PDB file of C-alpha atoms in Angstrom:
ATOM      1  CA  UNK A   1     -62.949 -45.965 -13.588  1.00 58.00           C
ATOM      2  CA  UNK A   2     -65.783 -48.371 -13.572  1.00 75.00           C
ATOM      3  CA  UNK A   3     -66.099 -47.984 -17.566  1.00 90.00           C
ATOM      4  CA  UNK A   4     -64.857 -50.613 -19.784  1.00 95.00           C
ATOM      5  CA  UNK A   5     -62.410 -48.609 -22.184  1.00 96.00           C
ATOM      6  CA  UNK A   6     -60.662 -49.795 -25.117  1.00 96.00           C
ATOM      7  CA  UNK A   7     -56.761 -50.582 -24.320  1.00 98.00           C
ATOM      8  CA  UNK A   8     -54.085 -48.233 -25.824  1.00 97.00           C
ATOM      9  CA  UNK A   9     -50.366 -47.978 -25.433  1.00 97.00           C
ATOM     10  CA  UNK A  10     -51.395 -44.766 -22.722  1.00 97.00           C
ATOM     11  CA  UNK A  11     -52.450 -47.437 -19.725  1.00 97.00           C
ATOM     12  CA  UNK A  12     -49.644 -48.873 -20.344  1.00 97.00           C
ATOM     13  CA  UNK A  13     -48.550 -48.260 -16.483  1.00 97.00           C
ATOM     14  CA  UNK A  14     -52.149 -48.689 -14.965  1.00 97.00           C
ATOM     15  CA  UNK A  15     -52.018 -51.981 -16.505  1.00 97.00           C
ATOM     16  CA  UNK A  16     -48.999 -53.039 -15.143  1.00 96.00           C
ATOM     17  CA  UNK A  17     -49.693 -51.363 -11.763  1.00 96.00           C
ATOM     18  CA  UNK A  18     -52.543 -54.285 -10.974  1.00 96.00           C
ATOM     19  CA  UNK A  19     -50.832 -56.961 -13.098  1.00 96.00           C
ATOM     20  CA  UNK A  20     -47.460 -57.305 -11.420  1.00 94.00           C
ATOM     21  CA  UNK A  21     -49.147 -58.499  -8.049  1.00 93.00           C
ATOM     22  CA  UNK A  22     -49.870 -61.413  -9.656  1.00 92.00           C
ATOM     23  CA  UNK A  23     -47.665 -64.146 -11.393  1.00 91.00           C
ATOM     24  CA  UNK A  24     -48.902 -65.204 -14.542  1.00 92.00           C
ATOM     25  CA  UNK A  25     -47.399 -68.214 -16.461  1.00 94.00           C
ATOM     26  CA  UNK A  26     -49.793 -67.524 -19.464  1.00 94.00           C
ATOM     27  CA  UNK A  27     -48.908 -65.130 -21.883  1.00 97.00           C
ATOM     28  CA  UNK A  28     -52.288 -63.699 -22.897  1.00 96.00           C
ATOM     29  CA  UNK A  29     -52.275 -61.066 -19.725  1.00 96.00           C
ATOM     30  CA  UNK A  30     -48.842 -59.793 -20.612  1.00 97.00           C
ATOM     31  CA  UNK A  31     -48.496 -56.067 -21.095  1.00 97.00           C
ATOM     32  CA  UNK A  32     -47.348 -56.173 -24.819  1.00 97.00           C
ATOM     33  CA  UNK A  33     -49.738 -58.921 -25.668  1.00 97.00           C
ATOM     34  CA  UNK A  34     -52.490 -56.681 -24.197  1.00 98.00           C
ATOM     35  CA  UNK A  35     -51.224 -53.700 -26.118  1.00 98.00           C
ATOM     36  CA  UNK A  36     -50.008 -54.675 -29.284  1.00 98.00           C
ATOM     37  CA  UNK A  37     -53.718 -57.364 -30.016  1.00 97.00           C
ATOM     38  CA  UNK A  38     -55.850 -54.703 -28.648  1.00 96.00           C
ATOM     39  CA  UNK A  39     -57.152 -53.336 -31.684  1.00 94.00           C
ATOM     40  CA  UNK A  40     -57.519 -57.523 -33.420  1.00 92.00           C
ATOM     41  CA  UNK A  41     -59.444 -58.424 -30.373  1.00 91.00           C
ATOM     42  CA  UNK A  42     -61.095 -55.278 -29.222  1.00 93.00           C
ATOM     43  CA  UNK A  43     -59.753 -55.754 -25.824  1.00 96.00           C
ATOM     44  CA  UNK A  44     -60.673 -53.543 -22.942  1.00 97.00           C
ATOM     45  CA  UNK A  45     -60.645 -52.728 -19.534  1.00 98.00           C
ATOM     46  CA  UNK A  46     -62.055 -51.367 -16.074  1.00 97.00           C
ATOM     47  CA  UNK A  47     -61.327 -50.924 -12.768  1.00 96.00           C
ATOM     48  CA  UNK A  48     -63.506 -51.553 -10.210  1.00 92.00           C
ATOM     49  CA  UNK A  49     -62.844 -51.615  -6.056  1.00 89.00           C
ATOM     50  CA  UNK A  50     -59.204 -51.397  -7.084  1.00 92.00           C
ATOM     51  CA  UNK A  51     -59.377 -54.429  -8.741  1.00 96.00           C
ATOM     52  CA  UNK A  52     -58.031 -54.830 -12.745  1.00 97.00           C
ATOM     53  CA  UNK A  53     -60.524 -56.542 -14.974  1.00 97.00           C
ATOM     54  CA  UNK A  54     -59.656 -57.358 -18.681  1.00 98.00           C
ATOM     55  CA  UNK A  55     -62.367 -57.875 -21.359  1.00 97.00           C
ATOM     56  CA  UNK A  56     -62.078 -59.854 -24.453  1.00 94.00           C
ATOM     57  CA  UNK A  57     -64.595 -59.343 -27.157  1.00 90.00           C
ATOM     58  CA  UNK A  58     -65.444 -61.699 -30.202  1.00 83.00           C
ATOM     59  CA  UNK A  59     -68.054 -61.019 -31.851  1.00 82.00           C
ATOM     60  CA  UNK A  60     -71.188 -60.988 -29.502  1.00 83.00           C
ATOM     61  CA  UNK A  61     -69.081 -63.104 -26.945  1.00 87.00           C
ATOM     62  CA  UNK A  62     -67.296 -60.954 -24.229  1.00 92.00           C
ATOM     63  CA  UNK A  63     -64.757 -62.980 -21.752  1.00 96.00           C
ATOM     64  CA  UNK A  64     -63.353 -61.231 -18.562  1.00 97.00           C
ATOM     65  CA  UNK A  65     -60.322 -62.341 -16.556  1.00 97.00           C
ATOM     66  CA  UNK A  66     -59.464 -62.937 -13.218  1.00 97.00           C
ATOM     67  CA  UNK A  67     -59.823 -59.812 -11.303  1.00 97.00           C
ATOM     68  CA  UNK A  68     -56.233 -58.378 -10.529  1.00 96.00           C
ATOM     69  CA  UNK A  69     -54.939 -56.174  -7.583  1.00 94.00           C
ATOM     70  CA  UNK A  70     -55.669 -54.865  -4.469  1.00 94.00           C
ATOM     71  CA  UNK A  71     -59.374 -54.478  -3.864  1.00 94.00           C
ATOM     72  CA  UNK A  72     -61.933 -57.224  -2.248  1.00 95.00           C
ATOM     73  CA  UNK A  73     -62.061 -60.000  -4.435  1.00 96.00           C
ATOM     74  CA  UNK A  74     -65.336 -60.891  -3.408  1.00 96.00           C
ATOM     75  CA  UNK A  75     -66.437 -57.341  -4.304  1.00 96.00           C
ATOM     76  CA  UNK A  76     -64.981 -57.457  -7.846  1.00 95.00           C
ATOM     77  CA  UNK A  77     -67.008 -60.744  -8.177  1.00 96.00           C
ATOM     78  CA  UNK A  78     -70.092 -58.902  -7.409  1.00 96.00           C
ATOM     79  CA  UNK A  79     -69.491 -56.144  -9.433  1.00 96.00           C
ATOM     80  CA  UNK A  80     -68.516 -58.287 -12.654  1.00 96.00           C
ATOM     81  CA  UNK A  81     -71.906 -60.269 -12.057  1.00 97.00           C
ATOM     82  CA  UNK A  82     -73.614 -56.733 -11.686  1.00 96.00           C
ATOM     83  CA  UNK A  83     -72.175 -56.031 -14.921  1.00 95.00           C
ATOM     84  CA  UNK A  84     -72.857 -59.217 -16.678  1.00 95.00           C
ATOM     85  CA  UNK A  85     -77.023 -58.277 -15.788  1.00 95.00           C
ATOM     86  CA  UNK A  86     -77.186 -55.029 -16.819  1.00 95.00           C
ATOM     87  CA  UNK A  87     -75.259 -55.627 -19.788  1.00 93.00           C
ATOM     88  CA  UNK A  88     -77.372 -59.202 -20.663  1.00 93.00           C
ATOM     89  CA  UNK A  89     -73.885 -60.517 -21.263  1.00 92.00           C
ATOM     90  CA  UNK A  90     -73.266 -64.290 -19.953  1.00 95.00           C
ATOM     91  CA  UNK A  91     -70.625 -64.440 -17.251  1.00 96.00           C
ATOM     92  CA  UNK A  92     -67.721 -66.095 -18.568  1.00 97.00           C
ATOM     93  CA  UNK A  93     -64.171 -65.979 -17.194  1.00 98.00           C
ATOM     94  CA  UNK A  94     -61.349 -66.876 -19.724  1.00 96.00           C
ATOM     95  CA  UNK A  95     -57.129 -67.056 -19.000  1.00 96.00           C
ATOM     96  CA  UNK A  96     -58.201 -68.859 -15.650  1.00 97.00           C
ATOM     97  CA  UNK A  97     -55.346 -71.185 -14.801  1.00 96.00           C
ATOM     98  CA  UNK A  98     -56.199 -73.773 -11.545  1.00 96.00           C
ATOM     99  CA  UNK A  99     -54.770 -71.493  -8.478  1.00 96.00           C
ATOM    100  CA  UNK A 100     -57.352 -68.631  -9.725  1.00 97.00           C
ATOM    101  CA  UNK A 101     -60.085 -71.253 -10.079  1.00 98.00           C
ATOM    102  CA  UNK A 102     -59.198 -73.045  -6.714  1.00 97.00           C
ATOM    103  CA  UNK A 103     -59.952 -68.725  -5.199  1.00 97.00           C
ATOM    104  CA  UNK A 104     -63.257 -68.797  -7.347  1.00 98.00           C
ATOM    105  CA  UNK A 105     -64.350 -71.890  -5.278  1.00 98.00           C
ATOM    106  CA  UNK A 106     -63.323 -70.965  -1.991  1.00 97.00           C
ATOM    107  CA  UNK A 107     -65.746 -67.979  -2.503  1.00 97.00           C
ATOM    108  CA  UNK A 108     -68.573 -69.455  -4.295  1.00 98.00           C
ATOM    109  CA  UNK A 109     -68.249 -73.221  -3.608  1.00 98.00           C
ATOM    110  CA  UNK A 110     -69.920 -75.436  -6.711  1.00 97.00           C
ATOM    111  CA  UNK A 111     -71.245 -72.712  -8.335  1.00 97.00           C
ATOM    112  CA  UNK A 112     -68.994 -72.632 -11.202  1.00 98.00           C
ATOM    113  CA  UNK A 113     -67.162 -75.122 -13.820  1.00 98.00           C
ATOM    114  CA  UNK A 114     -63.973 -74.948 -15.621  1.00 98.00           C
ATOM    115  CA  UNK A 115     -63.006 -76.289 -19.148  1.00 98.00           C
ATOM    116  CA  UNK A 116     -59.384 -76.321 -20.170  1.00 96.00           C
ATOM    117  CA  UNK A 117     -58.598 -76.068 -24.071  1.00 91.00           C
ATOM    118  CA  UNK A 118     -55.204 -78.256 -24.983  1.00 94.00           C
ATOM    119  CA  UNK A 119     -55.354 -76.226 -27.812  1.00 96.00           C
ATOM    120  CA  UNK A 120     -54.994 -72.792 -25.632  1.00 96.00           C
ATOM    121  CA  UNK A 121     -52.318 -74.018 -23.351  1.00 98.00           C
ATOM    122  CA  UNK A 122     -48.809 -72.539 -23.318  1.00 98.00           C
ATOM    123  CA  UNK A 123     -45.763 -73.892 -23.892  1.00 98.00           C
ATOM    124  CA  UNK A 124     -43.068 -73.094 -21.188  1.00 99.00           C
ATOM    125  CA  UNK A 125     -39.729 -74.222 -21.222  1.00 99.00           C
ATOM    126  CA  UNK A 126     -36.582 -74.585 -19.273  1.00 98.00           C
ATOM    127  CA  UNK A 127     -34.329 -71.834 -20.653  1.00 99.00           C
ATOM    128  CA  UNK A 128     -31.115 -73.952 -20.455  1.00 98.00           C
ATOM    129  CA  UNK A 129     -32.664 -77.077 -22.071  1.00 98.00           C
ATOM    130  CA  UNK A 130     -32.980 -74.662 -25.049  1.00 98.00           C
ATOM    131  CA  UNK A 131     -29.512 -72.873 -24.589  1.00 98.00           C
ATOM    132  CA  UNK A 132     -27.715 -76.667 -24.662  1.00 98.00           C
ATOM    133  CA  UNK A 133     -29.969 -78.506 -26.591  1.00 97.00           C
ATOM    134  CA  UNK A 134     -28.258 -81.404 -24.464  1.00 96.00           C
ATOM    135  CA  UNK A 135     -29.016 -85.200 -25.427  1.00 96.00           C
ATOM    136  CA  UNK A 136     -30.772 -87.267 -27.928  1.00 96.00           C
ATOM    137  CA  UNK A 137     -33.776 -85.353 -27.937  1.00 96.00           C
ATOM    138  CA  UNK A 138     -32.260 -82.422 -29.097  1.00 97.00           C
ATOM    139  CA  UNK A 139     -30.046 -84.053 -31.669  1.00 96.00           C
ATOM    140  CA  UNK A 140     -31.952 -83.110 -34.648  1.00 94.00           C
ATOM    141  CA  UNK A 141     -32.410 -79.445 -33.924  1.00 96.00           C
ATOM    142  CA  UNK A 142     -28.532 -79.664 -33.464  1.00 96.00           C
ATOM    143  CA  UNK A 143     -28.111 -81.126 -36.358  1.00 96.00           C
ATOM    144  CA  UNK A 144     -29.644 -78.102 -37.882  1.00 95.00           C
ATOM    145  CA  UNK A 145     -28.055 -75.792 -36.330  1.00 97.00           C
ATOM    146  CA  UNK A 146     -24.177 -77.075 -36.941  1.00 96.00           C
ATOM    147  CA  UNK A 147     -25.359 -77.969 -40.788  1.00 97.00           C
ATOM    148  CA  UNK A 148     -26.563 -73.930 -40.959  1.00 97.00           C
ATOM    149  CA  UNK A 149     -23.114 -72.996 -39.159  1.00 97.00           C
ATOM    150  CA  UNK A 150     -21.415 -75.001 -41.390  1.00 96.00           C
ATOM    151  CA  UNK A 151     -23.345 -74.017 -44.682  1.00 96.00           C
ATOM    152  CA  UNK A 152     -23.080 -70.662 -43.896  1.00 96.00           C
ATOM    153  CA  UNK A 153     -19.900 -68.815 -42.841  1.00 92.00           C
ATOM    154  CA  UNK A 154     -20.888 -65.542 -42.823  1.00 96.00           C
ATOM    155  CA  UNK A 155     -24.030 -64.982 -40.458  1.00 98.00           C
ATOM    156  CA  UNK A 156     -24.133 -62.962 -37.213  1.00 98.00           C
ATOM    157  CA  UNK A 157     -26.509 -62.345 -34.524  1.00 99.00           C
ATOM    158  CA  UNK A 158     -27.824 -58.560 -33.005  1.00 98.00           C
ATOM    159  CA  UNK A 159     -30.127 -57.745 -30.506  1.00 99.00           C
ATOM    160  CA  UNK A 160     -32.511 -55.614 -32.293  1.00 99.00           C
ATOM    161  CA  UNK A 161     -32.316 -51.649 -31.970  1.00 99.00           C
ATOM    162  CA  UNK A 162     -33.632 -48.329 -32.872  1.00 98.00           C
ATOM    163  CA  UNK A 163     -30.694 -48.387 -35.577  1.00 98.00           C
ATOM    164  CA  UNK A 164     -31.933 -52.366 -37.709  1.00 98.00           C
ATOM    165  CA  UNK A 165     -35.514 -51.761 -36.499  1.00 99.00           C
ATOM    166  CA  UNK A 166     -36.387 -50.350 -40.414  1.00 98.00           C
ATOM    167  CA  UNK A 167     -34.444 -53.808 -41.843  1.00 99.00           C
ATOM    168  CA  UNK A 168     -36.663 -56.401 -39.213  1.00 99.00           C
ATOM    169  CA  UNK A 169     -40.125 -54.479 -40.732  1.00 98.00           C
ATOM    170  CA  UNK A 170     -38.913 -54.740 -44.362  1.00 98.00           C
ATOM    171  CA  UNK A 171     -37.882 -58.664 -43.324  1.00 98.00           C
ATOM    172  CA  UNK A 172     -41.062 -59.235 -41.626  1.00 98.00           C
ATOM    173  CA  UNK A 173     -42.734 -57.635 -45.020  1.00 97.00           C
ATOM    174  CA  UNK A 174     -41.187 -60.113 -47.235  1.00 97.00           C
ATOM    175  CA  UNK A 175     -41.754 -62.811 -44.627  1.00 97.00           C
ATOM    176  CA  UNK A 176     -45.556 -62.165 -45.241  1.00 96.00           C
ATOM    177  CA  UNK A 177     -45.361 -61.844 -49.171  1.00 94.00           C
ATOM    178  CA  UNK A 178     -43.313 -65.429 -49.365  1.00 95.00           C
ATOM    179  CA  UNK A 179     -46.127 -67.149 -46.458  1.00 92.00           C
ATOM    180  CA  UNK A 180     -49.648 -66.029 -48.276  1.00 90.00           C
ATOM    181  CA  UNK A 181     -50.503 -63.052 -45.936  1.00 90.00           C
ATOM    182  CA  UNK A 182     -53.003 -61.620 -48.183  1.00 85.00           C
ATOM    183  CA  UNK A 183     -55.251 -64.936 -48.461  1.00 89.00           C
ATOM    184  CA  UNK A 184     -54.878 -65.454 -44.707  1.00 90.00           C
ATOM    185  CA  UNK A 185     -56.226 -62.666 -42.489  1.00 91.00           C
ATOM    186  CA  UNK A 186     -54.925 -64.283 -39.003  1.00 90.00           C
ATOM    187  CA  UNK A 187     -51.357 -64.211 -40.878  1.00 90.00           C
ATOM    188  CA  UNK A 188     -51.704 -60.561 -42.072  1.00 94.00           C
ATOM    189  CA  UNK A 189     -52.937 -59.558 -38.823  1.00 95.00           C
ATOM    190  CA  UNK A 190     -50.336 -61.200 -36.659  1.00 96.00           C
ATOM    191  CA  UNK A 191     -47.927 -59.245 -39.048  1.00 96.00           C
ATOM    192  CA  UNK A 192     -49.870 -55.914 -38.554  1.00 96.00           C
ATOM    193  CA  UNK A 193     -49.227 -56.609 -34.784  1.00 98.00           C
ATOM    194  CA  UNK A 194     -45.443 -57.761 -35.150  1.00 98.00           C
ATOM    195  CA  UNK A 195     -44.960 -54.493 -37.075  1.00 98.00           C
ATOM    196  CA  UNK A 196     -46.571 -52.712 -34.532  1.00 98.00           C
ATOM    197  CA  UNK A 197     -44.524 -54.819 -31.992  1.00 98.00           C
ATOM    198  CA  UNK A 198     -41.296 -53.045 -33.440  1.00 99.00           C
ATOM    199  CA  UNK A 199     -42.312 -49.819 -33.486  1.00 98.00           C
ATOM    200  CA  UNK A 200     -43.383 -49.528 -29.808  1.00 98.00           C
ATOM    201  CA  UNK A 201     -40.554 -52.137 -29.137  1.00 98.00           C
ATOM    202  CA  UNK A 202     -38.692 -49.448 -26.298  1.00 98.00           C
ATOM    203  CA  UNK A 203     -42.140 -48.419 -24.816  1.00 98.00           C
ATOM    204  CA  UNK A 204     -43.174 -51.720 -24.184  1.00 98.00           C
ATOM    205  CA  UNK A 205     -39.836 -52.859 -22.967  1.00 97.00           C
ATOM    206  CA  UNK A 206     -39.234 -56.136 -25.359  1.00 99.00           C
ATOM    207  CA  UNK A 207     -36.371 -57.636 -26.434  1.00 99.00           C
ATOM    208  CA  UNK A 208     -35.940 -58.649 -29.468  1.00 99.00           C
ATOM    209  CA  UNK A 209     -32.531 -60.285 -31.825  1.00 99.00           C
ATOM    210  CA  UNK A 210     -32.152 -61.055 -35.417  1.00 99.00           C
ATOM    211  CA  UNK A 211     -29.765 -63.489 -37.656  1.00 99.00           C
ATOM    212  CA  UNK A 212     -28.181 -62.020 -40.174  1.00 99.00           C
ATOM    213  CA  UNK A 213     -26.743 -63.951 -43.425  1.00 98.00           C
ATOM    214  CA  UNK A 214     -24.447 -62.350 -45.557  1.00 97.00           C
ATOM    215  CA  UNK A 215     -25.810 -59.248 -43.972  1.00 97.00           C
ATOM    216  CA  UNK A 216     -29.437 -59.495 -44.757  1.00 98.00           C
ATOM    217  CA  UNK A 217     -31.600 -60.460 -42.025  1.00 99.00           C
ATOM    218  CA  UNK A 218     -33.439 -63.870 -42.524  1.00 99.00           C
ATOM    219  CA  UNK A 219     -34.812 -64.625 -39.199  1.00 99.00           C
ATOM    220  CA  UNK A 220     -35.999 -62.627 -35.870  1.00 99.00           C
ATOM    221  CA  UNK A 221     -37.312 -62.906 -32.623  1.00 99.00           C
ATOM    222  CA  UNK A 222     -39.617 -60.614 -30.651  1.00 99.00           C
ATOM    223  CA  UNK A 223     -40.957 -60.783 -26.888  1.00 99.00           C
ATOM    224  CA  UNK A 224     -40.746 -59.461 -23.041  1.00 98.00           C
ATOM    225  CA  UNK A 225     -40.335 -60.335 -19.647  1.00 98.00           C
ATOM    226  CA  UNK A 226     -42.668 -61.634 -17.436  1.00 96.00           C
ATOM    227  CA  UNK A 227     -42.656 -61.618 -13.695  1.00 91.00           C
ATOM    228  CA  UNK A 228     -39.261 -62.144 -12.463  1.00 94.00           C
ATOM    229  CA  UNK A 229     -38.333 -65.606 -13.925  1.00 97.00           C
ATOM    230  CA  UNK A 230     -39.987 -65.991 -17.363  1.00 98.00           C
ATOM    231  CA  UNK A 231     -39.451 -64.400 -20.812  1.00 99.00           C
ATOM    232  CA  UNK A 232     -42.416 -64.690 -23.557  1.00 99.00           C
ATOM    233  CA  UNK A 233     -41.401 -65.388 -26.757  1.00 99.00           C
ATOM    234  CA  UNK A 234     -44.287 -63.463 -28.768  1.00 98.00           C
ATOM    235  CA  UNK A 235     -43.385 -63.286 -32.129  1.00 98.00           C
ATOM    236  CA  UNK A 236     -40.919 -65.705 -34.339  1.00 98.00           C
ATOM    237  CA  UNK A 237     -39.912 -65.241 -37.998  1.00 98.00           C
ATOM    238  CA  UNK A 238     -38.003 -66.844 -40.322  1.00 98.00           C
ATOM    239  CA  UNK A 239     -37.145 -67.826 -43.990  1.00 98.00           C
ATOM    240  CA  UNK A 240     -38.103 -71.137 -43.922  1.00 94.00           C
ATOM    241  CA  UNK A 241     -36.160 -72.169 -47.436  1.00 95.00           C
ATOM    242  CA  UNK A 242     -32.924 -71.840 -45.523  1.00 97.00           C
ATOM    243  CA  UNK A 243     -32.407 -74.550 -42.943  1.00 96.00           C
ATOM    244  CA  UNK A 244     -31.819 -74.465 -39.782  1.00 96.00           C
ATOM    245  CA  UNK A 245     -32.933 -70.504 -39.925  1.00 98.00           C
ATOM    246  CA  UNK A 246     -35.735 -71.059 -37.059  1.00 97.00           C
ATOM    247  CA  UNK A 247     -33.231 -73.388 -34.908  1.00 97.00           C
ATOM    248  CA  UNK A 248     -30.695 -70.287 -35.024  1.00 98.00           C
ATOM    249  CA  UNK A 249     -32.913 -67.599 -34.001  1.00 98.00           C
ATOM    250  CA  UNK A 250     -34.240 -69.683 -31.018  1.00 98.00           C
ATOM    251  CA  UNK A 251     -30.710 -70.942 -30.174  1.00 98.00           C
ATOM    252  CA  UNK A 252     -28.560 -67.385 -30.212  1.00 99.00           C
ATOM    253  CA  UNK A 253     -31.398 -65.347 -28.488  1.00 99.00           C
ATOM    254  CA  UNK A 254     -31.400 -67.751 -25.419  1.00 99.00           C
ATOM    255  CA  UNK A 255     -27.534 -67.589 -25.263  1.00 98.00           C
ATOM    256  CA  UNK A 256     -27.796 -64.043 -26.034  1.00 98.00           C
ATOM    257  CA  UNK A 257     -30.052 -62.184 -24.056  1.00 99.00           C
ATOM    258  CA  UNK A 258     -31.807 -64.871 -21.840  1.00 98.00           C
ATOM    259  CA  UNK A 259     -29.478 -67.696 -20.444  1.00 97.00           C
ATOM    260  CA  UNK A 260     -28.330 -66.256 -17.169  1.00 96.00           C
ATOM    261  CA  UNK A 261     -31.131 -64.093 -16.684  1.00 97.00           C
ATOM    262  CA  UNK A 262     -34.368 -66.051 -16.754  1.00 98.00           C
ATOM    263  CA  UNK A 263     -35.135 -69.581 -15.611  1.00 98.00           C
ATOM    264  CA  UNK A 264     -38.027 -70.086 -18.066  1.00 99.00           C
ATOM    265  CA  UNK A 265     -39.388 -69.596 -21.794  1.00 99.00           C
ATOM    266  CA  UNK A 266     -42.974 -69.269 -22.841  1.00 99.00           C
ATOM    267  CA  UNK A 267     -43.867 -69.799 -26.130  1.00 98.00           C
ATOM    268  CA  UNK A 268     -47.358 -69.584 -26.400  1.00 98.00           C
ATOM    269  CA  UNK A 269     -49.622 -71.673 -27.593  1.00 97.00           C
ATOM    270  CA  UNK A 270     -50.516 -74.239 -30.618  1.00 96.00           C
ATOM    271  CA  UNK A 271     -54.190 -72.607 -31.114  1.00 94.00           C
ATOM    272  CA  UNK A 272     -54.551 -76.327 -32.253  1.00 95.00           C
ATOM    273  CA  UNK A 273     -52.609 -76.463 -35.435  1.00 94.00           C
ATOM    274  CA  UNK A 274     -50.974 -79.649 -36.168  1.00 95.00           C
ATOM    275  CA  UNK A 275     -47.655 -78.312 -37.516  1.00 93.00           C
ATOM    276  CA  UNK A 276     -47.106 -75.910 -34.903  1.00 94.00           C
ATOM    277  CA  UNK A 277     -48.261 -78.164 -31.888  1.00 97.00           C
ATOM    278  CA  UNK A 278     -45.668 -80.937 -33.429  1.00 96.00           C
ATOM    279  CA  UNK A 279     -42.842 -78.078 -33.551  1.00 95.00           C
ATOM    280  CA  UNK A 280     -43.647 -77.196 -30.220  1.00 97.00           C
ATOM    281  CA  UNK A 281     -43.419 -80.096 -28.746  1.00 97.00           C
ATOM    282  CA  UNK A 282     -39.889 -81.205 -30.310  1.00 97.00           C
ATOM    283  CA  UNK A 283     -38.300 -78.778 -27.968  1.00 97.00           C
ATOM    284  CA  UNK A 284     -40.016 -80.630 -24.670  1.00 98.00           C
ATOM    285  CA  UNK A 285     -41.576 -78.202 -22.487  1.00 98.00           C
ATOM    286  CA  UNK A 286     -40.861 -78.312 -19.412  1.00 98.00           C
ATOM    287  CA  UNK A 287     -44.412 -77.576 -18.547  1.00 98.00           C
ATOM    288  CA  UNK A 288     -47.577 -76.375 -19.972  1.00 98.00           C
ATOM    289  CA  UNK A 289     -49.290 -73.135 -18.774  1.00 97.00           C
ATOM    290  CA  UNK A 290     -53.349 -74.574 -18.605  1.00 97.00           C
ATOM    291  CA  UNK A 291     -55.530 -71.486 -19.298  1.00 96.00           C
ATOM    292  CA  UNK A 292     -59.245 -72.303 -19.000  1.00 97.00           C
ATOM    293  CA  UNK A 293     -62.936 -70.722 -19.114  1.00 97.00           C
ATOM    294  CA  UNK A 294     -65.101 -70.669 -16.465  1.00 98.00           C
ATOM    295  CA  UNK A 295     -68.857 -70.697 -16.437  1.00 98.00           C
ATOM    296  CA  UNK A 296     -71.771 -70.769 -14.509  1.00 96.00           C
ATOM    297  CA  UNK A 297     -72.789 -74.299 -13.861  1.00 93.00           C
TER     298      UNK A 297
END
């Protein structure tokens, strides 16, 4: 299939045939991410000499990845700059962290340049850092969460299910009528995808809790595993006019489905704004997952 075709839920398992063999720490070439944004960022794919390529199209800019699997990589290369000709499109590789860039030299030495983007960069952390929240860094998201435990007796935590799956889109719904959706496209169509998220939830294999408060649910979590020591947190949700609502949901779904099971925590990236970036970075990362685009020089 030497065809760039549009990505659907279907190549679900071709996908993660050629993507497994590789580790990623970003969470742009996850399986649900792939999935779920396909239709926001017309992404695509081919195969070519066995080889996975993923395309990335905005407006009259297309970006490829790293070719993934078991074919020639030298091969792929060829056939991607083959492409890139016939197609008049400018070769540009994007999601390249430095181990796939430190490849792209060994085979064409000095030919290409790479530019990271702080503002692209994911955010991974150590699971049990965020599980304790140990020390006086963490004291004022613990102060939040023992003020919310104390404010509020009656709240609970559930992993989510086929059974609360209907509650988590009507929550998500009123998240987006309280936060503006309708004057902010990027908000409605991260919702569209969260919704979407939900729904294919068992196909895509993600994992996903909610806090309950007096038995309506006021904050929830959405994401999946990646490789075999890293969970992606992909979507996040809460009321903010009830504190300490975001500090619970991250809290309880590390003690509850990740602590024990995974050694690390993405949660994406800032996409430079300055409220998220400073959230972010209260919770110290333990690293940050450098994703950049490569170019002819």
């Amino acid at each position: 299939m030497e065809q760039f075709k549009k990505i659907t839920i279907e190549d679900k398992n071709i996908l993660t045939e050629h993507l497994s063999l590789r580790k990623y720490r970003a969470c742009d070439l996850s399986i649900g991410n792939l999935i779920l944004w396909s239709d926001v960022y017309n992404t695509q794919f081919a195969v070519a000499g066995d080889n996975l390529f993923i395309k990335f199209v905005e407006g009259n800019n297309e970006y490829f990845t790293f070719p993934t699997g078991k074919g020639d990589l030298k091969q792929s290369f060829e056939w991607l700059f083959d492409y890139c000709k016939k197609h008049d499109k400018e070769f540009k590789l994007n999601v390249v962290d430095p181990s796939m860039f430190e490849e792209i030299e060994n085979l064409y030495p000095g030919m290409f340049e790479i530019s990271y983007q702080r503002d692209n960069a994911d955010y991974v952390y150590n699971v049990e850092d965020l599980k304790n929240l140990s020390g006086k860094k963490y004291h004022g998201k613990k102060n939040h969460v023992n003020k919310f435990k104390k404010t509020h007796i009656d709240w609970s935590y559930e992993k989510i299910t086929d059974e609360n799956t209907p509650e988590c889109i009507e929550m998500v719904k009123e998240w987006c009528t309280q936060n503006g959706c309708c004057e902010d496209k990027s908000k409605a169509d991260e919702i569209c995808v969260l919704i979407k998220g939900l729904k294919l939830r068992k196909e895509l294999n993600m994992i996903g809790g909610i806090i309950r408060l007096e038995g309506k649910i006021i904050a929830l979590t959405l994401g999946e595993q990646s490789g075999d020591d890293m969970f992606i947190i992909h979507f996040e949700k809460a009321f903010s006019h009830i504190d300490g609502a975001y500090q619970m949901i991250n809290q309880q779904f590390i003690i509850n489905e990740l602590a024990g099971n995974f050694t690390y925590v993405n949660r994406e990236e800032d996409m430079g704004v300055e409220g998220l970036r400073k959230a972010k970075e209260s919770y110290y990362p333990a690293f940050m997952a450098e994703k950049g685009i490569v170019v002819r020089k």
